[in-house]
Amino acid sequence: MSKISITPNPSGTGVFTIASPATNTDRTLTLPDEAGTVLTSASSIPTSALTGNITQNAGPAFSAYQNTTSGSIATTTLTKLLFGTELWDTNSNFSSSRFTPTVAGYYQINSTYQISPVASGFMAIYKNGGLFKRGFWSSSTMQQFNVSGIVFCNGSTDFIEVYIYQTSGSSVVPQGGADISWFDGVLVRAA
């Protein structure tokens, strides 16, 4: 049977107290079979000193894209963009071209959309049906619109969609493909 030894520091004058929490459940604290220092919330160590596996952000993330070159986007009409194919949806929070995260926090939202022929206008992130961030049209030769921003979502009722507004004077055709017309997002910081 292993023994437990508590060794006081001869130069210290304070009292070291080990206190248990107010609980009605038996708990066991198991120490690793190695020498070391216990880290606490007040510990300060450089990142380079950390070894082993570090748990990454496990919050919701999705990526979807416009999969076909069909349909049309009317001129001078705010139009919700459709992204019919998912590349991934880690928490099943993306459906019907809408992202409804179930974890409260700050989300990085990005989208790019290509149309033909060339048209002026803008692309926008909408939160709960209202304008949140307005993007831009990248150039007169690329006909590609972009928008990006960090959006706080409450994790229960907030939702994100992407809209486009073009002023060509006639309808334009969306250009499909995972590399040119896409919408994605990821939790970057929990609330």
Coordinates of N, CA, C and O in Angstrom, one line a residue:
M1 N 0.8 -1.2 0.0 CA 0.0 0.0 0.0 C 0.9 1.2 0.0 O 1.8 1.3 0.7
S2 N 0.6 2.2 -0.9 CA 1.3 3.5 -0.9 C 1.0 4.3 0.3 O 0.0 4.1 0.9
K3 N 1.9 5.1 0.7 CA 1.8 6.0 1.8 C 1.6 7.4 1.4 O 2.0 7.8 0.3
I4 N 1.0 8.3 2.2 CA 0.8 9.7 1.9 C 1.7 10.4 2.9 O 1.6 10.2 4.1
S5 N 2.5 11.4 2.4 CA 3.3 12.2 3.3 C 3.1 13.6 3.0 O 3.1 14.0 1.8
I6 N 2.9 14.4 4.0 CA 2.7 15.9 3.9 C 3.9 16.5 4.5 O 4.2 16.3 5.7
T7 N 4.7 17.2 3.7 CA 6.0 17.8 4.2 C 5.8 19.3 4.3 O 5.6 20.0 3.3
P8 N 5.8 19.9 5.5 CA 5.7 21.3 5.6 C 7.0 22.0 5.1 O 8.1 21.4 5.1
N9 N 6.9 23.3 4.8 CA 8.0 24.1 4.4 C 8.5 24.8 5.6 O 7.8 25.6 6.2
P10 N 9.8 24.6 6.0 CA 10.3 25.1 7.2 C 10.4 26.6 7.2 O 10.4 27.3 8.3
S11 N 10.5 27.3 6.1 CA 10.6 28.7 6.0 C 9.3 29.4 6.0 O 9.2 30.6 6.0
G12 N 8.2 28.7 5.8 CA 6.8 29.3 5.7 C 6.2 29.5 7.1 O 6.5 28.8 8.0
T13 N 5.3 30.5 7.2 CA 4.7 30.7 8.5 C 3.1 30.6 8.3 O 2.4 30.6 9.3
G14 N 2.7 30.4 7.1 CA 1.2 30.3 6.9 C 0.7 28.9 7.1 O 1.5 27.9 7.3
V15 N -0.6 28.8 7.3 CA -1.2 27.5 7.5 C -1.8 27.0 6.1 O -2.5 27.7 5.5
F16 N -1.4 25.8 5.7 CA -1.9 25.2 4.5 C -3.1 24.3 4.8 O -3.0 23.4 5.6
T17 N -4.3 24.7 4.3 CA -5.5 24.0 4.6 C -6.0 23.2 3.4 O -6.1 23.8 2.3
I18 N -6.4 22.0 3.5 CA -7.0 21.2 2.5 C -8.5 21.2 2.9 O -8.8 20.6 3.9
A19 N -9.4 21.8 2.1 CA -10.8 21.8 2.5 C -11.6 21.1 1.4 O -11.4 21.1 0.2
S20 N -12.6 20.4 1.9 CA -13.5 19.7 0.9 C -14.7 20.6 0.6 O -15.1 21.5 1.4
P21 N -15.3 20.4 -0.6 CA -16.5 21.2 -0.9 C -17.7 20.7 -0.2 O -17.7 19.6 0.4
A22 N -18.8 21.5 -0.1 CA -20.1 21.1 0.5 C -20.7 20.1 -0.5 O -21.3 20.5 -1.5
T23 N -20.6 18.8 -0.3 CA -21.1 17.8 -1.2 C -21.7 16.6 -0.5 O -21.2 16.4 0.6
N24 N -22.6 16.0 -1.0 CA -23.2 14.7 -0.5 C -22.7 13.5 -1.3 O -23.2 12.4 -1.1
T25 N -21.8 13.7 -2.2 CA -21.2 12.7 -3.0 C -19.8 12.4 -2.7 O -19.0 13.3 -2.5
D26 N -19.4 11.1 -2.6 CA -18.0 10.8 -2.4 C -17.2 11.1 -3.6 O -17.6 10.9 -4.7
R27 N -16.1 11.7 -3.4 CA -15.2 12.1 -4.5 C -13.8 11.5 -4.2 O -13.4 11.4 -3.1
T28 N -13.0 11.2 -5.3 CA -11.7 10.7 -5.2 C -10.8 11.6 -6.0 O -11.1 11.9 -7.2
L29 N -9.7 12.1 -5.4 CA -8.7 12.9 -6.2 C -7.6 11.9 -6.4 O -6.9 11.5 -5.5
T30 N -7.3 11.6 -7.7 CA -6.2 10.7 -8.0 C -5.1 11.5 -8.7 O -5.3 12.2 -9.7
L31 N -3.9 11.4 -8.1 CA -2.8 12.1 -8.6 C -2.0 11.2 -9.6 O -2.0 10.0 -9.4
P32 N -1.4 11.8 -10.6 CA -0.6 11.0 -11.5 C 0.6 10.4 -10.9 O 1.1 11.0 -9.9
D33 N 1.2 9.3 -11.4 CA 2.4 8.7 -10.8 C 3.6 9.4 -11.4 O 4.3 8.8 -12.2
E34 N 3.8 10.6 -11.1 CA 4.9 11.4 -11.5 C 5.0 12.7 -10.7 O 4.1 13.1 -10.0
A35 N 6.2 13.2 -10.6 CA 6.5 14.5 -9.9 C 6.0 15.6 -10.8 O 6.1 15.6 -12.0
G36 N 5.6 16.7 -10.2 CA 5.2 17.9 -10.9 C 4.5 18.9 -10.0 O 4.5 18.8 -8.8
T37 N 4.0 19.9 -10.7 CA 3.4 21.0 -10.0 C 1.9 21.1 -10.4 O 1.7 21.0 -11.6
V38 N 1.0 21.3 -9.5 CA -0.4 21.4 -9.9 C -0.7 22.8 -10.4 O -0.3 23.8 -9.8
L39 N -1.4 22.9 -11.5 CA -1.7 24.1 -12.1 C -3.1 24.6 -11.6 O -4.0 23.7 -11.4
T40 N -3.2 25.8 -11.4 CA -4.5 26.4 -10.9 C -4.9 27.5 -11.8 O -4.2 27.9 -12.8
S41 N -6.1 28.1 -11.6 CA -6.6 29.2 -12.4 C -5.6 30.4 -12.3 O -5.7 31.3 -13.2
A42 N -4.8 30.5 -11.3 CA -3.9 31.6 -11.1 C -2.5 31.3 -11.7 O -1.6 32.1 -11.7
S43 N -2.3 30.1 -12.3 CA -1.0 29.7 -12.8 C -0.8 30.5 -14.1 O -1.7 30.8 -14.9
S44 N 0.5 30.7 -14.4 CA 0.9 31.4 -15.6 C 2.1 30.7 -16.2 O 3.2 30.7 -15.6
I45 N 1.8 30.0 -17.3 CA 2.9 29.2 -17.9 C 2.9 29.6 -19.4 O 1.8 29.8 -20.0
P46 N 4.0 29.6 -20.1 CA 4.1 29.9 -21.5 C 3.5 28.7 -22.3 O 3.5 27.5 -21.9
T47 N 2.9 29.0 -23.5 CA 2.2 28.0 -24.3 C 3.3 27.0 -24.7 O 2.9 25.8 -24.9
S48 N 4.5 27.4 -24.9 CA 5.5 26.4 -25.4 C 5.8 25.3 -24.3 O 6.3 24.3 -24.7
A49 N 5.4 25.6 -23.1 CA 5.6 24.5 -22.0 C 4.5 23.5 -22.0 O 4.6 22.5 -21.3
L50 N 3.4 23.8 -22.7 CA 2.3 22.8 -22.8 C 2.6 21.7 -23.7 O 3.0 21.9 -24.8
T51 N 2.4 20.5 -23.2 CA 2.6 19.3 -24.1 C 1.4 18.4 -24.0 O 0.5 18.6 -23.1
G52 N 1.3 17.4 -24.9 CA 0.1 16.5 -24.9 C -1.0 17.0 -25.7 O -0.9 18.0 -26.5
N53 N -2.2 16.5 -25.5 CA -3.4 16.9 -26.3 C -4.0 18.1 -25.7 O -4.3 18.1 -24.5
I54 N -4.4 19.0 -26.5 CA -5.1 20.2 -26.0 C -6.5 20.2 -26.7 O -6.6 20.0 -27.9
T55 N -7.5 20.2 -25.9 CA -8.9 20.2 -26.5 C -9.2 21.5 -27.2 O -9.1 22.5 -26.7
Q56 N -9.6 21.4 -28.5 CA -9.9 22.5 -29.3 C -11.4 22.9 -29.1 O -12.1 22.1 -28.5
N57 N -11.7 24.0 -29.6 CA -13.1 24.5 -29.6 C -14.0 23.4 -30.2 O -13.8 22.9 -31.3
A58 N -15.0 23.0 -29.5 CA -15.9 21.9 -29.9 C -17.3 22.5 -30.3 O -18.3 21.8 -30.3
G59 N -17.3 23.8 -30.6 CA -18.6 24.4 -30.9 C -19.1 24.2 -32.3 O -18.3 23.6 -33.1
P60 N -20.3 24.6 -32.7 CA -20.8 24.4 -34.0 C -20.0 25.0 -35.1 O -19.5 26.1 -34.9
A61 N -19.9 24.3 -36.2 CA -19.3 24.8 -37.4 C -20.0 24.2 -38.6 O -20.5 23.1 -38.6
F62 N -20.1 25.0 -39.7 CA -20.8 24.5 -40.9 C -20.1 25.1 -42.2 O -19.5 26.1 -42.1
S63 N -20.3 24.4 -43.3 CA -20.0 24.9 -44.6 C -20.9 24.4 -45.6 O -21.1 23.2 -45.7
A64 N -21.5 25.3 -46.4 CA -22.4 24.8 -47.5 C -22.2 25.7 -48.7 O -21.5 26.7 -48.7
Y65 N -22.7 25.2 -49.9 CA -22.4 25.9 -51.1 C -23.6 25.8 -52.1 O -24.4 24.9 -51.9
Q66 N -23.7 26.7 -53.0 CA -24.6 26.7 -54.1 C -24.1 25.6 -55.1 O -23.0 25.7 -55.6
N67 N -24.9 24.5 -55.3 CA -24.4 23.4 -56.0 C -24.7 23.4 -57.5 O -24.2 22.6 -58.3
T68 N -25.6 24.3 -58.0 CA -26.0 24.3 -59.4 C -25.9 25.7 -60.0 O -25.9 26.7 -59.2
T69 N -25.7 25.8 -61.3 CA -25.8 27.1 -62.0 C -27.1 27.1 -62.6 O -27.3 26.8 -63.8
S70 N -28.1 27.5 -61.8 CA -29.5 27.6 -62.3 C -30.3 28.6 -61.5 O -29.8 29.1 -60.4
G71 N -31.5 28.9 -62.0 CA -32.3 29.9 -61.3 C -31.9 31.3 -61.7 O -31.1 31.5 -62.6
S72 N -32.4 32.3 -60.9 CA -32.1 33.7 -61.2 C -32.2 34.5 -60.0 O -33.0 34.2 -59.0
I73 N -31.5 35.6 -60.0 CA -31.6 36.6 -58.9 C -32.1 37.9 -59.6 O -31.4 38.5 -60.5
A74 N -33.3 38.4 -59.2 CA -33.9 39.6 -59.8 C -33.1 40.8 -59.5 O -32.4 40.9 -58.5
T75 N -33.2 41.8 -60.4 CA -32.5 43.1 -60.2 C -33.3 43.9 -59.2 O -34.5 43.8 -59.0
T76 N -32.5 44.7 -58.4 CA -33.0 45.7 -57.4 C -34.0 45.0 -56.4 O -35.0 45.6 -56.0
T77 N -33.7 43.8 -56.1 CA -34.6 43.0 -55.1 C -33.6 42.3 -54.2 O -32.8 41.6 -54.6
L78 N -33.8 42.5 -52.9 CA -33.0 41.8 -51.9 C -33.5 40.3 -51.9 O -34.6 40.0 -51.8
T79 N -32.5 39.4 -52.2 CA -32.8 38.0 -52.4 C -32.0 37.2 -51.4 O -30.8 37.3 -51.4
K80 N -32.7 36.3 -50.7 CA -32.0 35.3 -49.9 C -31.2 34.3 -50.7 O -31.8 33.8 -51.7
L81 N -30.0 34.1 -50.4 CA -29.2 33.2 -51.2 C -29.4 31.7 -50.7 O -29.6 31.5 -49.5
L82 N -29.4 30.8 -51.7 CA -29.6 29.4 -51.4 C -28.3 28.6 -51.5 O -27.6 28.7 -52.5
F83 N -28.1 27.8 -50.5 CA -26.9 27.0 -50.4 C -27.4 25.6 -50.2 O -27.6 25.2 -49.0
G84 N -27.6 24.8 -51.2 CA -28.2 23.5 -51.2 C -27.4 22.3 -50.8 O -27.9 21.2 -50.5
T85 N -26.1 22.4 -50.7 CA -25.2 21.3 -50.4 C -24.3 21.6 -49.3 O -23.6 22.6 -49.3
E86 N -24.4 20.7 -48.3 CA -23.5 20.9 -47.1 C -22.2 20.2 -47.3 O -22.2 19.0 -47.7
L87 N -21.1 20.8 -47.0 CA -19.8 20.1 -46.9 C -19.7 19.5 -45.5 O -19.2 18.3 -45.4
W88 N -20.1 20.2 -44.5 CA -20.1 19.7 -43.1 C -21.1 20.6 -42.3 O -21.3 21.7 -42.6
D89 N -21.6 20.0 -41.2 CA -22.5 20.6 -40.3 C -22.4 19.9 -39.0 O -23.1 18.9 -38.7
T90 N -21.4 20.3 -38.2 CA -21.0 19.5 -37.0 C -22.0 19.3 -35.9 O -21.9 18.4 -35.1
N91 N -23.0 20.2 -35.9 CA -24.0 20.1 -34.8 C -25.4 20.2 -35.4 O -26.4 20.5 -34.6
S92 N -25.6 19.9 -36.7 CA -26.9 19.9 -37.3 C -27.6 21.3 -37.1 O -28.8 21.3 -36.8
N93 N -26.9 22.4 -37.2 CA -27.5 23.7 -37.0 C -27.7 24.4 -38.3 O -28.2 25.6 -38.3
F94 N -27.4 23.8 -39.5 CA -27.6 24.5 -40.8 C -28.7 23.7 -41.5 O -28.7 22.5 -41.7
S95 N -29.8 24.5 -42.0 CA -30.9 23.9 -42.7 C -31.6 25.0 -43.5 O -31.7 26.1 -43.0
S96 N -32.0 24.7 -44.7 CA -32.7 25.6 -45.6 C -32.0 26.9 -45.7 O -32.6 28.0 -45.6
S97 N -30.7 26.8 -45.9 CA -29.8 28.0 -46.1 C -29.8 29.0 -44.9 O -29.6 30.2 -45.0
R98 N -30.1 28.4 -43.7 CA -30.1 29.2 -42.5 C -29.3 28.5 -41.4 O -29.4 27.3 -41.2
F99 N -28.5 29.3 -40.7 CA -27.7 28.8 -39.6 C -28.3 29.2 -38.3 O -28.5 30.4 -38.1
T100 N -28.7 28.2 -37.5 CA -29.3 28.5 -36.2 C -28.5 27.8 -35.1 O -28.8 26.7 -34.7
P101 N -27.4 28.4 -34.6 CA -26.6 27.8 -33.6 C -27.2 27.5 -32.3 O -28.0 28.4 -31.8
T102 N -26.9 26.4 -31.7 CA -27.5 26.0 -30.4 C -26.6 26.2 -29.2 O -26.8 25.8 -28.1
V103 N -25.4 26.9 -29.5 CA -24.5 27.2 -28.5 C -24.3 28.7 -28.5 O -24.0 29.3 -29.5
A104 N -24.5 29.4 -27.4 CA -24.4 30.8 -27.3 C -23.0 31.2 -27.4 O -22.1 30.6 -26.9
G105 N -22.7 32.3 -28.3 CA -21.3 32.7 -28.4 C -21.2 33.6 -29.6 O -22.1 34.0 -30.3
Y106 N -19.9 33.9 -30.0 CA -19.5 34.7 -31.1 C -19.1 33.8 -32.3 O -18.2 33.0 -32.1
Y107 N -19.7 34.1 -33.4 CA -19.5 33.2 -34.6 C -18.8 34.0 -35.7 O -19.3 35.1 -36.0
Q108 N -17.8 33.5 -36.3 CA -17.2 34.0 -37.5 C -18.1 33.5 -38.7 O -18.2 32.3 -38.9
I109 N -18.7 34.4 -39.4 CA -19.5 34.1 -40.6 C -18.9 34.7 -41.8 O -18.5 35.8 -41.9
N110 N -18.8 33.8 -42.9 CA -18.2 34.2 -44.2 C -19.1 33.7 -45.3 O -19.7 32.6 -45.2
S111 N -19.1 34.5 -46.4 CA -19.8 34.0 -47.6 C -19.3 34.7 -48.8 O -18.9 35.9 -48.8
T112 N -19.2 34.0 -49.9 CA -18.8 34.5 -51.2 C -19.8 34.0 -52.2 O -20.3 32.8 -52.1
Y113 N -20.2 34.8 -53.2 CA -21.2 34.4 -54.1 C -20.9 35.0 -55.5 O -20.6 36.2 -55.6
Q114 N -21.0 34.1 -56.5 CA -20.6 34.6 -57.9 C -21.9 34.5 -58.7 O -22.7 33.6 -58.6
I115 N -22.0 35.6 -59.6 CA -23.2 35.6 -60.5 C -22.7 35.9 -61.9 O -21.6 36.3 -62.1
S116 N -23.6 35.7 -62.9 CA -23.3 36.0 -64.3 C -24.6 36.6 -64.9 O -25.7 36.0 -64.7
P117 N -24.5 37.7 -65.6 CA -23.3 38.5 -66.0 C -23.0 39.4 -64.8 O -23.6 39.4 -63.8
V118 N -22.0 40.3 -65.1 CA -21.4 41.2 -64.1 C -22.5 42.2 -63.7 O -23.4 42.6 -64.5
A119 N -22.6 42.5 -62.4 CA -23.6 43.4 -61.8 C -23.0 44.1 -60.6 O -22.2 43.5 -59.9
S120 N -23.5 45.3 -60.4 CA -23.1 46.0 -59.2 C -24.1 45.6 -58.1 O -25.2 45.1 -58.3
G121 N -23.7 45.9 -56.8 CA -24.6 45.6 -55.7 C -23.9 45.3 -54.5 O -22.7 45.7 -54.3
F122 N -24.5 44.5 -53.6 CA -23.9 44.1 -52.3 C -24.4 42.8 -51.8 O -25.5 42.3 -52.2
M123 N -23.7 42.2 -50.9 CA -24.1 41.0 -50.2 C -24.1 41.3 -48.7 O -23.4 42.2 -48.2
A124 N -25.0 40.7 -47.9 CA -25.2 41.0 -46.5 C -25.4 39.8 -45.7 O -26.1 38.9 -46.1
I125 N -24.9 39.9 -44.4 CA -25.3 38.9 -43.4 C -26.5 39.5 -42.7 O -26.6 40.6 -42.3
Y126 N -27.6 38.6 -42.6 CA -28.8 39.0 -41.9 C -28.9 38.2 -40.6 O -28.7 37.0 -40.7
K127 N -29.2 38.8 -39.5 CA -29.4 38.1 -38.2 C -30.9 38.3 -37.9 O -31.3 39.5 -37.8
N128 N -31.6 37.2 -37.7 CA -33.0 37.3 -37.3 C -33.8 38.1 -38.2 O -34.8 38.8 -37.8
G129 N -33.5 38.0 -39.5 CA -34.3 38.7 -40.5 C -33.9 40.2 -40.8 O -34.5 40.9 -41.6
G130 N -32.9 40.7 -40.0 CA -32.5 42.1 -40.2 C -31.1 42.2 -40.6 O -30.2 41.4 -40.2
L131 N -30.7 43.3 -41.3 CA -29.4 43.6 -41.8 C -28.4 43.6 -40.6 O -28.7 44.4 -39.6
F132 N -27.3 42.9 -40.7 CA -26.3 42.9 -39.6 C -25.0 43.4 -40.1 O -24.4 44.4 -39.6
K133 N -24.5 42.9 -41.2 CA -23.2 43.3 -41.8 C -23.4 43.3 -43.3 O -23.9 42.4 -43.9
R134 N -22.9 44.4 -43.9 CA -23.0 44.5 -45.4 C -21.6 44.3 -46.0 O -20.6 44.9 -45.6
G135 N -21.5 43.4 -47.0 CA -20.3 43.1 -47.7 C -20.1 44.0 -48.9 O -20.7 45.1 -49.0
F136 N -19.4 43.5 -49.9 CA -19.1 44.3 -51.1 C -19.0 43.4 -52.3 O -19.0 42.2 -52.3
W137 N -18.9 44.1 -53.4 CA -18.7 43.5 -54.7 C -17.2 43.6 -55.1 O -16.7 44.7 -55.0
S138 N -16.6 42.5 -55.5 CA -15.1 42.5 -55.5 C -14.5 43.2 -56.7 O -13.5 43.9 -56.6
S139 N -15.1 43.1 -57.9 CA -14.5 43.8 -59.1 C -15.5 43.7 -60.3 O -16.4 42.9 -60.3
S140 N -15.2 44.5 -61.3 CA -16.1 44.5 -62.4 C -15.9 43.3 -63.4 O -16.7 43.1 -64.3
T141 N -14.8 42.6 -63.1 CA -14.6 41.4 -64.0 C -14.9 40.1 -63.3 O -15.0 39.1 -64.0
M142 N -14.9 40.1 -62.0 CA -15.1 38.8 -61.3 C -16.6 38.5 -61.0 O -16.9 37.4 -60.7
Q143 N -17.5 39.5 -60.9 CA -18.9 39.4 -60.5 C -19.0 38.6 -59.3 O -19.9 37.8 -59.1
Q144 N -18.1 38.8 -58.3 CA -18.1 38.0 -57.1 C -18.4 38.9 -55.9 O -17.7 39.9 -55.7
F145 N -19.3 38.6 -55.1 CA -19.7 39.3 -53.9 C -19.2 38.6 -52.6 O -19.1 37.4 -52.6
N146 N -18.8 39.4 -51.6 CA -18.2 38.9 -50.4 C -18.8 39.6 -49.2 O -19.0 40.7 -49.2
V147 N -18.9 38.8 -48.1 CA -19.3 39.4 -46.8 C -18.7 38.5 -45.7 O -18.5 37.3 -45.8
S148 N -18.3 39.2 -44.6 CA -17.7 38.5 -43.5 C -17.9 39.3 -42.2 O -17.9 40.5 -42.3
G149 N -18.0 38.6 -41.1 CA -18.2 39.3 -39.8 C -18.3 38.4 -38.7 O -18.5 37.2 -38.8
I150 N -18.2 38.9 -37.5 CA -18.4 38.2 -36.2 C -19.7 38.6 -35.7 O -20.0 39.7 -35.5
V151 N -20.5 37.5 -35.4 CA -21.9 37.7 -35.0 C -22.2 37.0 -33.7 O -21.8 35.8 -33.5
F152 N -22.8 37.7 -32.7 CA -23.2 37.1 -31.4 C -24.5 36.4 -31.6 O -25.4 37.0 -32.2
C153 N -24.6 35.1 -31.2 CA -25.9 34.4 -31.3 C -26.2 33.9 -29.9 O -25.3 33.4 -29.2
N154 N -27.5 33.9 -29.5 CA -27.8 33.5 -28.1 C -27.9 32.0 -27.9 O -28.1 31.6 -26.8
G155 N -27.8 31.2 -28.9 CA -27.8 29.8 -28.8 C -29.2 29.1 -28.7 O -29.3 27.9 -28.5
S156 N -30.2 30.0 -28.9 CA -31.6 29.4 -28.9 C -32.4 29.9 -30.0 O -33.0 29.1 -30.8
T157 N -32.6 31.2 -30.2 CA -33.5 31.7 -31.2 C -32.8 32.5 -32.3 O -33.4 32.7 -33.4
D158 N -31.6 32.9 -32.2 CA -30.9 33.7 -33.2 C -30.6 32.8 -34.4 O -30.3 31.6 -34.3
F159 N -30.7 33.4 -35.6 CA -30.4 32.7 -36.8 C -29.7 33.6 -37.8 O -29.9 34.9 -37.8
I160 N -28.9 33.1 -38.7 CA -28.1 33.8 -39.7 C -28.4 33.3 -41.1 O -28.5 32.1 -41.4
E161 N -28.6 34.3 -42.0 CA -28.8 34.0 -43.4 C -28.0 35.0 -44.2 O -27.5 36.0 -43.7
V162 N -27.9 34.8 -45.5 CA -27.1 35.7 -46.4 C -28.0 36.1 -47.5 O -28.7 35.3 -48.1
Y163 N -28.0 37.4 -47.8 CA -28.8 38.0 -48.9 C -27.9 38.7 -49.9 O -26.8 39.1 -49.6
I164 N -28.4 38.9 -51.1 CA -27.7 39.7 -52.2 C -28.7 40.7 -52.8 O -29.9 40.5 -52.8
Y165 N -28.1 41.8 -53.2 CA -28.8 42.8 -53.9 C -28.0 43.2 -55.1 O -26.8 43.7 -55.0
Q166 N -28.5 43.1 -56.3 CA -27.8 43.4 -57.5 C -28.6 44.4 -58.4 O -29.8 44.4 -58.4
T167 N -27.8 45.3 -59.1 CA -28.5 46.4 -59.8 C -28.1 46.3 -61.3 O -27.8 47.4 -61.9
S168 N -28.1 45.2 -61.9 CA -27.7 45.1 -63.4 C -28.8 45.6 -64.3 O -28.5 45.9 -65.5
G169 N -30.0 45.7 -63.9 CA -31.1 46.1 -64.7 C -31.9 44.9 -65.2 O -32.9 45.0 -65.9
S170 N -31.4 43.6 -65.0 CA -32.1 42.4 -65.4 C -31.7 41.3 -64.4 O -30.8 41.5 -63.6
S171 N -32.3 40.2 -64.5 CA -32.0 39.0 -63.6 C -30.6 38.5 -64.0 O -30.2 38.6 -65.1
V172 N -29.9 38.0 -63.0 CA -28.6 37.3 -63.2 C -28.7 35.9 -62.7 O -29.6 35.5 -62.0
V173 N -27.7 35.1 -63.1 CA -27.7 33.6 -62.8 C -26.7 33.3 -61.8 O -25.5 33.8 -61.9
P174 N -27.1 32.6 -60.7 CA -26.1 32.2 -59.7 C -25.1 31.2 -60.3 O -25.5 30.4 -61.1
Q175 N -23.8 31.3 -59.9 CA -22.8 30.4 -60.4 C -22.5 29.4 -59.3 O -22.2 29.7 -58.2
G176 N -22.8 28.1 -59.5 CA -22.6 27.0 -58.5 C -21.2 26.5 -58.4 O -20.4 26.6 -59.3
G177 N -20.9 26.0 -57.2 CA -19.6 25.4 -57.0 C -19.1 25.6 -55.6 O -19.3 26.7 -55.1
A178 N -18.5 24.6 -55.0 CA -18.0 24.7 -53.6 C -16.9 25.8 -53.4 O -16.7 26.3 -52.3
D179 N -16.3 26.1 -54.5 CA -15.2 27.1 -54.4 C -15.5 28.5 -54.8 O -14.7 29.4 -54.6
I180 N -16.8 28.7 -55.3 CA -17.1 30.1 -55.7 C -18.4 30.7 -55.1 O -18.5 31.9 -55.1
S181 N -19.3 29.9 -54.6 CA -20.5 30.4 -54.0 C -20.8 29.6 -52.7 O -21.4 28.5 -52.8
W182 N -20.3 30.1 -51.6 CA -20.4 29.3 -50.4 C -20.7 30.2 -49.2 O -20.7 31.4 -49.2
F183 N -21.1 29.5 -48.1 CA -21.5 30.1 -46.8 C -21.0 29.2 -45.7 O -21.3 28.0 -45.7
D184 N -20.2 29.8 -44.8 CA -19.7 29.0 -43.6 C -19.6 29.8 -42.4 O -19.7 31.0 -42.4
G185 N -19.5 29.1 -41.3 CA -19.4 29.8 -40.0 C -18.9 28.8 -38.9 O -19.0 27.6 -39.0
V186 N -18.3 29.4 -37.8 CA -17.8 28.6 -36.8 C -17.8 29.4 -35.5 O -17.7 30.6 -35.5
L187 N -18.0 28.7 -34.4 CA -18.0 29.4 -33.0 C -16.5 29.7 -32.7 O -15.7 28.8 -32.7
V188 N -16.2 31.0 -32.5 CA -14.9 31.4 -32.1 C -14.7 31.7 -30.7 O -13.6 31.6 -30.1
R189 N -15.8 32.0 -30.0 CA -15.7 32.2 -28.5 C -17.1 32.0 -27.9 O -18.1 32.6 -28.3
A190 N -17.2 31.1 -26.9 CA -18.5 30.9 -26.2 C -18.8 32.1 -25.4 O -18.0 32.9 -25.0
A191 N -20.1 32.3 -25.2 CA -20.6 33.4 -24.4 C -20.2 33.3 -23.0 O -20.0 32.3 -22.4

